[in-house]
């Protein structure tokens, strides 16, 4: 099994130079661009529209991972898939008809993801494991970067990793951890089964993107 992929969250990037930030992240060895889309309804913050997915598609070769923290995922998930996102993840807490949303994402040619908040039992996504490509386990309550990591997130990853193995889906579905990731918790998360680690404040506040990426990858492989 290859090492973890590192997905910087553009929520923490310099909004005045987003395209350059994407190129710098690519040069620093980042693997995926994570776009935190917030509607001010599902979470108490407002961020980007589909334009950022189009900009990322135009600017970078890296896969684009759109994390939709929106109250109406059925409306917005196809829009971000059409805008060029490779992965589109919606929150199980926001999707009345989750299977329908996941199908709509795949019909647009993107990979379908489901995200779960720290207060949501991992059992909430068991029914859709055969219909997803990505599981996003939140390490913080969604809405902001720079929040403290919630201990026990690795145990939640391990539960999902086990559920995927029991379903014979361990090679079909990736597990992403999003929120509060640093080189201090990367090892436990990787050992628990995480494949993608999102990082916002840890990387962007480091002043050394490549160093931060390398430290997370080294820690996760230790
Ligand atoms: C929170 C977002 C996360 C966050 C990551 O709602 O989904 O992607 O921006 O930032 P850090 O790594 O600082 O928690
Ligand atoms: Zn996110």
Coordinates of C-alpha atoms and ligand atoms in Angstrom, one line a residue:
X1 CA 0.0 0.0 0.0
X2 CA 1.6 3.3 -1.0
X3 CA 1.9 6.1 1.5
X4 CA -0.7 8.8 2.3
X5 CA -1.6 11.6 -0.1
X6 CA -1.5 15.1 1.2
X7 CA -4.3 17.4 0.3
X8 CA -3.8 21.1 1.2
X9 CA -7.0 23.0 1.9
X10 CA -7.2 26.2 -0.1
X11 CA -9.3 27.7 2.6
X12 CA -6.0 28.5 4.4
X13 CA -4.3 29.8 1.2
X14 CA -3.6 33.4 0.4
X15 CA -6.9 34.5 -1.3
X16 CA -5.0 37.2 -3.3
X17 CA -2.8 34.7 -5.1
X18 CA -4.7 31.5 -5.3
X19 CA -3.4 30.3 -8.7
X20 CA 0.2 30.8 -7.6
X21 CA -0.5 29.0 -4.4
X22 CA -1.8 26.0 -6.4
X23 CA 1.4 26.0 -8.4
X24 CA 3.5 26.3 -5.3
X25 CA 1.6 23.4 -3.6
X26 CA 2.2 21.3 -6.7
X27 CA 5.9 22.1 -6.6
X28 CA 6.0 21.3 -2.9
X29 CA 4.8 17.7 -3.6
X30 CA 1.2 18.0 -2.6
X31 CA -1.0 15.4 -4.2
X32 CA -4.5 16.8 -4.2
X33 CA -6.1 20.3 -3.9
X34 CA -8.9 20.4 -1.3
X35 CA -11.6 23.0 -1.9
X36 CA -13.7 23.8 1.2
X37 CA -17.1 24.9 -0.1
X38 CA -19.3 26.5 2.6
X39 CA -22.8 28.0 2.1
X40 CA -23.3 29.9 5.4
X41 CA -26.2 27.5 6.0
X42 CA -24.9 24.0 6.7
X43 CA -21.9 25.7 8.4
X44 CA -21.5 29.2 9.8
X45 CA -19.1 30.4 7.1
X46 CA -19.2 31.2 3.4
X47 CA -16.3 30.5 1.0
X48 CA -16.0 29.5 -2.6
X49 CA -18.3 28.8 -5.6
X50 CA -17.6 26.5 -8.6
X51 CA -15.3 29.1 -10.0
X52 CA -12.5 27.9 -7.7
X53 CA -12.8 24.3 -9.2
X54 CA -12.6 25.8 -12.7
X55 CA -9.5 27.8 -11.7
X56 CA -7.9 24.8 -10.1
X57 CA -8.6 22.7 -13.2
X58 CA -7.1 25.4 -15.4
X59 CA -4.1 26.0 -13.2
X60 CA -2.9 22.7 -11.8
X61 CA -2.5 19.1 -12.8
X62 CA -3.4 18.0 -9.3
X63 CA -6.8 16.3 -8.7
X64 CA -9.4 18.6 -7.3
X65 CA -11.2 17.4 -4.2
X66 CA -14.4 19.5 -3.6
X67 CA -15.7 19.2 0.0
X68 CA -19.3 20.6 0.0
X69 CA -20.4 21.9 3.3
X70 CA -23.7 22.9 1.9
X71 CA -27.4 22.4 3.0
X72 CA -28.5 21.4 -0.5
X73 CA -26.0 18.9 -1.8
X74 CA -28.3 17.6 -4.6
X75 CA -28.3 21.1 -6.1
X76 CA -24.5 21.8 -5.8
X77 CA -22.7 18.5 -6.2
X78 CA -23.4 18.2 -10.0
X79 CA -22.4 21.8 -10.4
X80 CA -18.9 21.2 -8.9
X81 CA -18.5 18.0 -10.9
X82 CA -19.3 19.9 -14.1
X83 CA -16.9 22.6 -13.0
X84 CA -14.1 20.1 -13.0
X85 CA -13.8 18.6 -9.5
X86 CA -12.4 15.1 -9.6
X87 CA -13.9 14.2 -6.2
X88 CA -17.1 15.7 -4.9
X89 CA -17.9 15.0 -1.3
X90 CA -21.2 15.8 0.5
X91 CA -22.1 15.6 4.1
X92 CA -24.3 12.7 5.2
X93 CA -25.9 15.1 7.7
X94 CA -27.1 17.3 4.8
X95 CA -28.3 14.7 2.3
X96 CA -31.9 13.6 2.7
X97 CA -31.5 11.3 -0.4
X98 CA -27.8 10.5 -0.1
X99 CA -27.8 7.6 -2.6
X100 CA -29.4 9.9 -5.2
X101 CA -26.7 12.6 -4.6
X102 CA -23.9 10.1 -5.0
X103 CA -25.4 8.8 -8.2
X104 CA -25.7 12.3 -9.6
X105 CA -22.0 13.0 -8.9
X106 CA -20.9 9.8 -10.7
X107 CA -23.3 10.5 -13.6
X108 CA -21.3 13.7 -14.1
X109 CA -18.1 11.7 -14.3
X110 CA -16.7 12.7 -10.9
X111 CA -15.9 10.4 -8.0
X112 CA -18.4 10.4 -5.2
X113 CA -17.6 11.1 -1.5
X114 CA -19.5 11.3 1.7
X115 CA -18.3 13.2 4.7
X116 CA -19.2 12.7 8.4
X117 CA -19.0 15.2 11.2
X118 CA -17.3 14.3 14.5
X119 CA -20.7 13.8 16.2
X120 CA -22.0 11.5 13.6
X121 CA -21.6 7.7 14.2
X122 CA -19.6 6.1 11.4
X123 CA -22.5 3.6 11.0
X124 CA -24.4 6.4 9.3
X125 CA -22.4 5.8 6.1
X126 CA -22.4 1.9 6.1
X127 CA -25.4 1.7 3.8
X128 CA -23.6 3.7 1.0
X129 CA -20.2 2.1 1.1
X130 CA -20.8 0.3 -2.3
X131 CA -21.8 3.7 -3.8
X132 CA -18.8 5.8 -2.8
X133 CA -15.2 6.3 -3.9
X134 CA -14.2 8.4 -0.9
X135 CA -15.1 8.6 2.8
X136 CA -14.2 11.9 4.5
X137 CA -13.8 11.7 8.3
X138 CA -13.9 15.2 9.9
X139 CA -11.2 15.8 12.5
X140 CA -12.9 19.0 13.5
X141 CA -16.4 20.5 13.4
X142 CA -16.7 21.9 9.9
X143 CA -16.7 25.6 9.1
X144 CA -13.2 26.9 9.9
X145 CA -9.6 26.0 9.6
X146 CA -7.2 26.2 12.5
X147 CA -9.4 24.3 15.0
X148 CA -8.1 21.8 17.5
X149 CA -8.0 18.2 16.3
X150 CA -10.6 16.0 18.0
X151 CA -9.0 13.0 19.7
X152 CA -10.4 9.7 18.8
X153 CA -10.7 10.5 15.1
X154 CA -8.2 7.7 14.3
X155 CA -10.5 5.2 16.0
X156 CA -13.3 6.3 13.7
X157 CA -11.0 5.8 10.7
X158 CA -10.2 2.3 11.9
X159 CA -13.9 1.4 12.2
X160 CA -14.5 2.5 8.7
X161 CA -11.4 0.8 7.4
X162 CA -12.7 -2.4 9.1
X163 CA -16.2 -2.0 7.6
X164 CA -14.6 -1.5 4.1
X165 CA -12.6 -4.7 4.5
X166 CA -15.6 -6.7 5.7
X167 CA -17.5 -5.4 2.6
X168 CA -14.6 -6.3 0.3
X169 CA -14.3 -2.7 -0.6
X170 CA -10.9 -1.8 0.9
X171 CA -9.4 -1.4 -2.6
X172 CA -12.2 0.6 -4.0
X173 CA -12.8 3.3 -1.4
X174 CA -10.3 5.9 -0.1
X175 CA -10.5 7.3 3.5
X176 CA -9.7 11.0 3.9
X177 CA -9.2 12.8 7.2
X178 CA -10.1 16.4 7.2
X179 CA -9.4 18.9 9.9
X180 CA -6.7 19.4 12.5
X181 CA -4.1 17.2 10.7
X182 CA -0.4 17.7 11.6
X183 CA 2.7 15.6 11.6
X184 CA 1.8 14.7 15.2
X185 CA -1.3 12.8 14.4
X186 CA -0.5 11.6 10.9
X187 CA 1.0 8.3 12.0
X188 CA -2.0 7.2 14.0
X189 CA -4.3 8.2 11.2
X190 CA -2.3 6.4 8.6
X191 CA -2.0 3.3 10.8
X192 CA -5.8 3.4 11.3
X193 CA -6.3 3.3 7.5
X194 CA -6.3 6.9 6.2
X195 CA -5.2 7.3 2.6
X196 CA -5.6 11.1 2.2
X197 CA -4.7 13.7 4.9
X198 CA -6.1 17.2 4.4
X199 CA -4.0 20.0 5.9
X200 CA -4.9 23.7 6.2
X201 CA -3.3 25.6 9.0
X202 CA -0.4 23.2 9.7
X203 CA 0.9 23.6 6.1
X204 CA 0.0 27.2 5.3
X205 CA 1.3 28.5 8.7
X206 CA 4.6 26.6 8.3
X207 CA 6.1 29.0 5.8
X208 CA 7.6 25.9 4.1
X209 CA 5.1 23.9 2.1
X210 CA 7.5 21.2 1.0
X211 CA 8.7 20.7 4.5
X212 CA 5.2 20.4 5.8
X213 CA 4.2 17.9 3.1
X214 CA 7.4 15.9 3.7
X215 CA 6.9 15.9 7.5
X216 CA 3.3 14.6 7.2
X217 CA 4.3 11.9 4.7
X218 CA 7.3 10.9 6.8
X219 CA 5.2 10.7 10.0
X220 CA 2.5 8.7 8.3
X221 CA 5.1 6.2 7.1
X222 CA 6.9 5.9 10.4
Ligands
LIG1 C1 -13.1 22.5 7.9 C2 -12.5 22.1 6.5 C3 -11.1 21.6 6.6 C4 -10.2 22.7 7.2 C5 -8.8 22.1 7.3 O1 -14.5 22.8 7.7 O2 -13.3 21.1 6.0 O3 -10.7 21.2 5.3 O4 -10.1 23.8 6.3 O5 -8.0 23.1 8.0 P1 -7.1 22.7 9.2 O6 -6.1 21.7 8.7 O7 -6.4 24.0 9.7 O8 -8.0 22.1 10.3
LIG2 ZN1 -12.5 20.2 4.1

